[in-house]
Amino acid sequence: MCFTVNVNLIKEELENRYGATLIDPDNYRPSYYYHAFSLPELPAICSADPEKIRLLRWGLIPYWTRSIADANEIRYKTFNARSESIDKKPSFSSPVRSRRCIIPLKGFFEWQHAGKRKIPWYIYHYENDILSVAGVYDEWKEPGTGELFSTFSIITTDANEMMAEIHNSAKRMPAILDKKSESGWIDKSSSLEDLLNLLKPCPSEFLKAHTVSPLVNDRSADRNTPDVIREFEYN
């Protein structure tokens, strides 16, 4: 699972990292804390036009969805797409073949089960670089109003050794692409076999992690603060 992320990345960081232009900067809001269930809009580099950074809303709505009621139900079930079945599930089988994206993250959060406690961890690039997470997206037009919804899912894969210790309940992690794999993931000519081979657990040494304070669990607090990713020790 990957539901909670840090996207505290300014426009210039994104554009310099991916050699692309953020096309809707006025509506982009960097934040230390985003949760999928709030349906946030996050920056994405899409296979249809990799020279642009678009804003996509988390929670994929398949193009074949019939109504807004159906859309509002399915989007809460599509925050993540499992790499092992992505080419077979109805919501994802078309996007993985033709509508792939990279979701840039500064880091992400997971919870470790320790007896009766769930201890929050923050996971990030070993050099504090941007993490490029594989995703799929889709476009859906509401029949009644004609409003266009551009939405995405983050792809998850088996946990690597480090993440298996942290996310020790489900043992999953986002499918993180190295720089060599990024262009292949959004290349329209890539074969499905080659694409699926990119969705492997990244090496443990690619990441660093530390425990963070209970602030990350506090729904009444402002979690868009550096305190949410600051190291915190549990007794």
mmCIF file of C-alpha atoms in Angstrom:
data_model
loop_
_atom_site.group_PDB
_atom_site.id
_atom_site.type_symbol
_atom_site.label_atom_id
_atom_site.label_comp_id
_atom_site.label_asym_id
_atom_site.label_seq_id
_atom_site.Cartn_x
_atom_site.Cartn_y
_atom_site.Cartn_z
ATOM 1 C CA MET A 1 0.000 0.000 0.000
ATOM 2 C CA CYS A 2 1.034 3.581 -0.543
ATOM 3 C CA PHE A 3 -1.544 6.074 0.660
ATOM 4 C CA THR A 4 0.485 8.779 2.419
ATOM 5 C CA VAL A 5 3.206 10.827 0.720
ATOM 6 C CA ASN A 6 5.419 13.904 0.913
ATOM 7 C CA VAL A 7 5.333 16.028 -2.255
ATOM 8 C CA ASN A 8 7.076 19.095 -0.875
ATOM 9 C CA LEU A 9 8.653 19.876 -4.240
ATOM 10 C CA ILE A 10 8.664 23.325 -5.778
ATOM 11 C CA LYS A 11 8.033 24.003 -9.455
ATOM 12 C CA GLU A 12 11.707 24.555 -10.289
ATOM 13 C CA GLU A 13 12.761 21.278 -8.649
ATOM 14 C CA LEU A 14 10.250 19.325 -10.709
ATOM 15 C CA GLU A 15 11.064 21.062 -13.978
ATOM 16 C CA ASN A 16 14.832 20.733 -13.551
ATOM 17 C CA ARG A 17 14.618 17.080 -12.520
ATOM 18 C CA TYR A 18 12.433 15.934 -15.431
ATOM 19 C CA GLY A 19 13.257 18.493 -18.128
ATOM 20 C CA ALA A 20 9.549 19.274 -18.429
ATOM 21 C CA THR A 21 7.262 22.252 -17.844
ATOM 22 C CA LEU A 22 4.652 22.390 -15.078
ATOM 23 C CA ILE A 23 1.617 23.535 -17.045
ATOM 24 C CA ASP A 24 -0.682 24.510 -14.165
ATOM 25 C CA PRO A 25 1.587 26.059 -11.518
ATOM 26 C CA ASP A 26 -1.143 28.255 -9.994
ATOM 27 C CA ASN A 27 -3.096 25.204 -8.863
ATOM 28 C CA TYR A 28 -0.131 23.180 -7.623
ATOM 29 C CA ARG A 29 0.301 23.056 -3.843
ATOM 30 C CA PRO A 30 3.519 21.449 -2.535
ATOM 31 C CA SER A 31 2.966 19.737 0.807
ATOM 32 C CA TYR A 32 4.868 17.606 3.311
ATOM 33 C CA TYR A 33 1.726 15.510 3.804
ATOM 34 C CA TYR A 34 -0.833 14.222 1.334
ATOM 35 C CA HIS A 35 -3.225 11.361 1.991
ATOM 36 C CA ALA A 36 -4.957 9.523 -0.829
ATOM 37 C CA PHE A 37 -8.382 9.648 0.827
ATOM 38 C CA SER A 38 -8.403 13.443 0.510
ATOM 39 C CA LEU A 39 -8.197 12.952 -3.294
ATOM 40 C CA PRO A 40 -5.320 15.429 -3.787
ATOM 41 C CA GLU A 41 -3.997 16.652 -7.114
ATOM 42 C CA LEU A 42 -0.340 15.698 -7.562
ATOM 43 C CA PRO A 43 2.164 16.439 -10.334
ATOM 44 C CA ALA A 44 2.735 13.730 -12.934
ATOM 45 C CA ILE A 45 4.776 13.155 -16.078
ATOM 46 C CA CYS A 46 2.539 11.303 -18.516
ATOM 47 C CA SER A 47 3.333 9.066 -21.471
ATOM 48 C CA ALA A 48 1.050 11.106 -23.735
ATOM 49 C CA ASP A 49 3.205 14.243 -23.375
ATOM 50 C CA PRO A 50 6.349 13.740 -21.274
ATOM 51 C CA GLU A 51 7.534 17.302 -21.879
ATOM 52 C CA LYS A 52 4.749 18.571 -19.608
ATOM 53 C CA ILE A 53 4.099 18.053 -15.901
ATOM 54 C CA ARG A 54 0.348 17.775 -15.334
ATOM 55 C CA LEU A 55 -1.757 17.691 -12.209
ATOM 56 C CA LEU A 56 -3.698 14.438 -11.747
ATOM 57 C CA ARG A 57 -6.111 13.608 -8.956
ATOM 58 C CA TRP A 58 -5.349 10.529 -6.851
ATOM 59 C CA GLY A 59 -7.885 7.717 -7.239
ATOM 60 C CA LEU A 60 -8.213 6.445 -10.804
ATOM 61 C CA ILE A 61 -11.609 6.629 -12.513
ATOM 62 C CA PRO A 62 -11.631 4.248 -15.513
ATOM 63 C CA TYR A 63 -12.752 5.680 -18.845
ATOM 64 C CA TRP A 64 -15.650 3.200 -18.984
ATOM 65 C CA THR A 65 -17.270 4.368 -15.705
ATOM 66 C CA ARG A 66 -20.978 4.990 -16.239
ATOM 67 C CA SER A 67 -21.950 7.670 -13.707
ATOM 68 C CA ILE A 68 -20.620 10.081 -11.105
ATOM 69 C CA ALA A 69 -22.005 7.797 -8.408
ATOM 70 C CA ASP A 70 -19.975 4.905 -9.802
ATOM 71 C CA ALA A 71 -16.937 7.186 -10.134
ATOM 72 C CA ASN A 72 -17.153 8.292 -6.517
ATOM 73 C CA GLU A 73 -17.301 4.665 -5.424
ATOM 74 C CA ILE A 74 -14.506 3.227 -7.562
ATOM 75 C CA ARG A 75 -11.956 6.013 -7.034
ATOM 76 C CA TYR A 76 -11.572 5.060 -3.358
ATOM 77 C CA LYS A 77 -10.616 1.541 -4.450
ATOM 78 C CA THR A 78 -7.969 2.527 -7.009
ATOM 79 C CA PHE A 79 -5.392 4.503 -5.043
ATOM 80 C CA ASN A 80 -2.964 1.653 -5.712
ATOM 81 C CA ALA A 81 -2.579 -0.887 -8.510
ATOM 82 C CA ARG A 82 -0.764 -4.147 -7.805
ATOM 83 C CA SER A 83 2.062 -4.801 -10.275
ATOM 84 C CA GLU A 84 1.314 -8.533 -10.339
ATOM 85 C CA SER A 85 -2.207 -8.085 -11.707
ATOM 86 C CA ILE A 86 -2.158 -4.643 -13.312
ATOM 87 C CA ASP A 87 -2.441 -6.006 -16.862
ATOM 88 C CA LYS A 88 -5.485 -8.107 -15.954
ATOM 89 C CA LYS A 89 -7.646 -5.877 -13.735
ATOM 90 C CA PRO A 90 -10.369 -4.019 -15.684
ATOM 91 C CA SER A 91 -9.515 -0.640 -14.124
ATOM 92 C CA PHE A 92 -5.831 -0.844 -15.043
ATOM 93 C CA SER A 93 -5.378 -3.145 -18.049
ATOM 94 C CA SER A 94 -5.912 -0.377 -20.609
ATOM 95 C CA PRO A 95 -3.964 2.368 -18.769
ATOM 96 C CA VAL A 96 -0.871 0.198 -18.263
ATOM 97 C CA ARG A 97 -0.711 -0.312 -22.020
ATOM 98 C CA SER A 98 -1.293 3.292 -23.095
ATOM 99 C CA ARG A 99 -1.560 5.778 -20.189
ATOM 100 C CA ARG A 100 1.402 5.491 -17.855
ATOM 101 C CA CYS A 101 2.860 8.179 -15.644
ATOM 102 C CA ILE A 102 5.605 9.023 -13.188
ATOM 103 C CA ILE A 103 4.556 10.464 -9.829
ATOM 104 C CA PRO A 104 7.415 12.461 -8.247
ATOM 105 C CA LEU A 105 7.633 12.087 -4.468
ATOM 106 C CA LYS A 106 10.013 13.503 -1.907
ATOM 107 C CA GLY A 107 9.168 10.543 0.307
ATOM 108 C CA PHE A 108 6.358 8.391 1.674
ATOM 109 C CA PHE A 109 5.073 7.083 4.998
ATOM 110 C CA GLU A 110 4.362 3.550 6.202
ATOM 111 C CA TRP A 111 3.394 2.012 9.538
ATOM 112 C CA GLN A 112 5.188 -0.829 11.296
ATOM 113 C CA HIS A 113 3.249 -3.197 13.541
ATOM 114 C CA ALA A 114 5.086 -3.589 16.857
ATOM 115 C CA GLY A 115 2.899 -5.530 19.260
ATOM 116 C CA LYS A 116 -0.204 -3.405 19.800
ATOM 117 C CA ARG A 117 1.450 -0.284 18.405
ATOM 118 C CA LYS A 118 1.677 1.004 14.828
ATOM 119 C CA ILE A 119 4.866 3.022 14.506
ATOM 120 C CA PRO A 120 5.085 5.530 11.627
ATOM 121 C CA TRP A 121 8.144 5.613 9.379
ATOM 122 C CA TYR A 122 9.253 8.073 6.727
ATOM 123 C CA ILE A 123 11.034 6.603 3.693
ATOM 124 C CA TYR A 124 13.050 8.634 1.170
ATOM 125 C CA HIS A 125 15.859 8.518 -1.415
ATOM 126 C CA TYR A 126 19.283 7.710 0.028
ATOM 127 C CA GLU A 127 20.644 10.999 -1.368
ATOM 128 C CA ASN A 128 17.430 12.905 -0.614
ATOM 129 C CA ASP A 129 16.670 13.078 -4.330
ATOM 130 C CA ILE A 130 13.205 12.885 -5.880
ATOM 131 C CA LEU A 131 11.631 9.422 -6.013
ATOM 132 C CA SER A 132 10.034 8.569 -9.360
ATOM 133 C CA VAL A 133 7.107 6.265 -8.662
ATOM 134 C CA ALA A 134 5.416 4.328 -11.460
ATOM 135 C CA GLY A 135 1.756 5.063 -11.976
ATOM 136 C CA VAL A 136 -1.108 4.737 -14.432
ATOM 137 C CA TYR A 137 -3.717 7.346 -15.279
ATOM 138 C CA ASP A 138 -6.991 7.650 -17.109
ATOM 139 C CA GLU A 139 -9.393 10.279 -18.452
ATOM 140 C CA TRP A 140 -13.108 10.116 -17.716
ATOM 141 C CA LYS A 141 -15.810 12.525 -18.843
ATOM 142 C CA GLU A 142 -18.925 12.791 -16.694
ATOM 143 C CA PRO A 143 -21.891 12.094 -18.989
ATOM 144 C CA GLY A 144 -24.193 14.683 -17.413
ATOM 145 C CA THR A 145 -21.909 17.712 -17.303
ATOM 146 C CA GLY A 146 -19.073 16.897 -19.678
ATOM 147 C CA GLU A 147 -16.542 17.581 -16.895
ATOM 148 C CA LEU A 148 -13.210 15.850 -17.530
ATOM 149 C CA PHE A 149 -11.554 13.955 -14.670
ATOM 150 C CA SER A 150 -7.833 13.158 -14.970
ATOM 151 C CA THR A 151 -6.924 10.632 -12.289
ATOM 152 C CA PHE A 152 -4.143 8.207 -11.372
ATOM 153 C CA SER A 153 -3.090 5.193 -9.321
ATOM 154 C CA ILE A 154 0.307 4.479 -7.778
ATOM 155 C CA ILE A 155 1.648 1.033 -8.627
ATOM 156 C CA THR A 156 2.849 -1.153 -5.759
ATOM 157 C CA THR A 157 5.072 -4.201 -5.731
ATOM 158 C CA ASP A 158 6.557 -6.641 -3.213
ATOM 159 C CA ALA A 159 8.557 -5.011 -0.447
ATOM 160 C CA ASN A 160 12.336 -5.123 -0.578
ATOM 161 C CA GLU A 161 14.201 -6.371 2.510
ATOM 162 C CA MET A 162 14.152 -3.010 4.287
ATOM 163 C CA MET A 163 10.520 -2.268 3.497
ATOM 164 C CA ALA A 164 9.436 -5.771 4.560
ATOM 165 C CA GLU A 165 10.654 -4.929 8.064
ATOM 166 C CA ILE A 166 8.926 -1.545 8.089
ATOM 167 C CA HIS A 167 5.664 -2.405 6.312
ATOM 168 C CA ASN A 168 5.560 -5.767 8.052
ATOM 169 C CA SER A 169 1.809 -6.302 7.735
ATOM 170 C CA ALA A 170 1.231 -6.238 3.968
ATOM 171 C CA LYS A 171 4.906 -6.140 2.894
ATOM 172 C CA ARG A 172 4.297 -3.868 -0.069
ATOM 173 C CA MET A 173 5.995 -0.749 -1.407
ATOM 174 C CA PRO A 174 5.591 1.669 -4.324
ATOM 175 C CA ALA A 175 7.231 0.660 -7.592
ATOM 176 C CA ILE A 176 10.143 3.110 -7.678
ATOM 177 C CA LEU A 177 11.904 3.662 -10.999
ATOM 178 C CA ASP A 178 15.599 4.410 -11.286
ATOM 179 C CA LYS A 179 16.653 7.111 -13.732
ATOM 180 C CA LYS A 180 17.449 4.571 -16.455
ATOM 181 C CA SER A 181 13.928 3.117 -16.229
ATOM 182 C CA GLU A 182 11.979 6.383 -16.238
ATOM 183 C CA SER A 183 12.106 6.932 -19.995
ATOM 184 C CA GLY A 184 11.185 3.300 -20.674
ATOM 185 C CA TRP A 185 8.145 3.519 -18.427
ATOM 186 C CA ILE A 186 6.632 6.465 -20.294
ATOM 187 C CA ASP A 187 7.856 5.454 -23.759
ATOM 188 C CA LYS A 188 4.820 4.675 -25.921
ATOM 189 C CA SER A 189 6.747 2.023 -27.835
ATOM 190 C CA SER A 190 7.694 -0.092 -24.794
ATOM 191 C CA SER A 191 6.278 -3.619 -24.856
ATOM 192 C CA LEU A 192 4.020 -4.813 -22.061
ATOM 193 C CA GLU A 193 6.611 -7.426 -21.087
ATOM 194 C CA ASP A 194 9.318 -4.776 -20.769
ATOM 195 C CA LEU A 195 7.001 -2.517 -18.788
ATOM 196 C CA LEU A 196 6.058 -5.200 -16.291
ATOM 197 C CA ASN A 197 9.740 -6.023 -15.796
ATOM 198 C CA LEU A 198 10.311 -2.462 -14.586
ATOM 199 C CA LEU A 199 7.862 -2.924 -11.700
ATOM 200 C CA LYS A 200 10.276 -4.657 -9.354
ATOM 201 C CA PRO A 201 11.241 -3.736 -5.772
ATOM 202 C CA CYS A 202 14.073 -1.232 -5.787
ATOM 203 C CA PRO A 203 17.200 -2.256 -3.825
ATOM 204 C CA SER A 204 17.078 -1.503 -0.106
ATOM 205 C CA GLU A 205 20.202 0.650 -0.394
ATOM 206 C CA PHE A 206 18.296 2.985 -2.741
ATOM 207 C CA LEU A 207 16.282 4.191 0.267
ATOM 208 C CA LYS A 208 16.753 5.551 3.779
ATOM 209 C CA ALA A 209 14.148 5.548 6.533
ATOM 210 C CA HIS A 210 13.519 6.734 10.078
ATOM 211 C CA THR A 211 10.658 6.756 12.549
ATOM 212 C CA VAL A 212 8.579 9.936 12.847
ATOM 213 C CA SER A 213 6.379 11.377 15.571
ATOM 214 C CA PRO A 214 2.665 10.655 16.164
ATOM 215 C CA LEU A 215 1.974 14.029 14.487
ATOM 216 C CA VAL A 216 1.540 12.139 11.214
ATOM 217 C CA ASN A 217 -1.519 10.407 12.747
ATOM 218 C CA ASP A 218 -3.153 13.580 14.118
ATOM 219 C CA ARG A 219 -6.084 14.482 11.881
ATOM 220 C CA SER A 220 -6.711 17.723 13.778
ATOM 221 C CA ALA A 221 -3.157 19.010 13.219
ATOM 222 C CA ASP A 222 -1.594 20.850 10.306
ATOM 223 C CA ARG A 223 0.675 18.168 8.886
ATOM 224 C CA ASN A 224 2.100 20.354 6.135
ATOM 225 C CA THR A 225 5.175 21.069 8.233
ATOM 226 C CA PRO A 226 8.783 19.803 8.369
ATOM 227 C CA ASP A 227 7.940 18.354 11.800
ATOM 228 C CA VAL A 228 5.958 15.574 10.141
ATOM 229 C CA ILE A 229 9.121 14.094 8.583
ATOM 230 C CA ARG A 230 11.513 14.856 11.447
ATOM 231 C CA GLU A 231 13.193 11.859 13.082
ATOM 232 C CA PHE A 232 11.558 10.713 16.337
ATOM 233 C CA GLU A 233 12.599 7.857 18.618
ATOM 234 C CA TYR A 234 10.148 5.479 20.295
ATOM 235 C CA ASN A 235 10.928 3.824 23.616
#
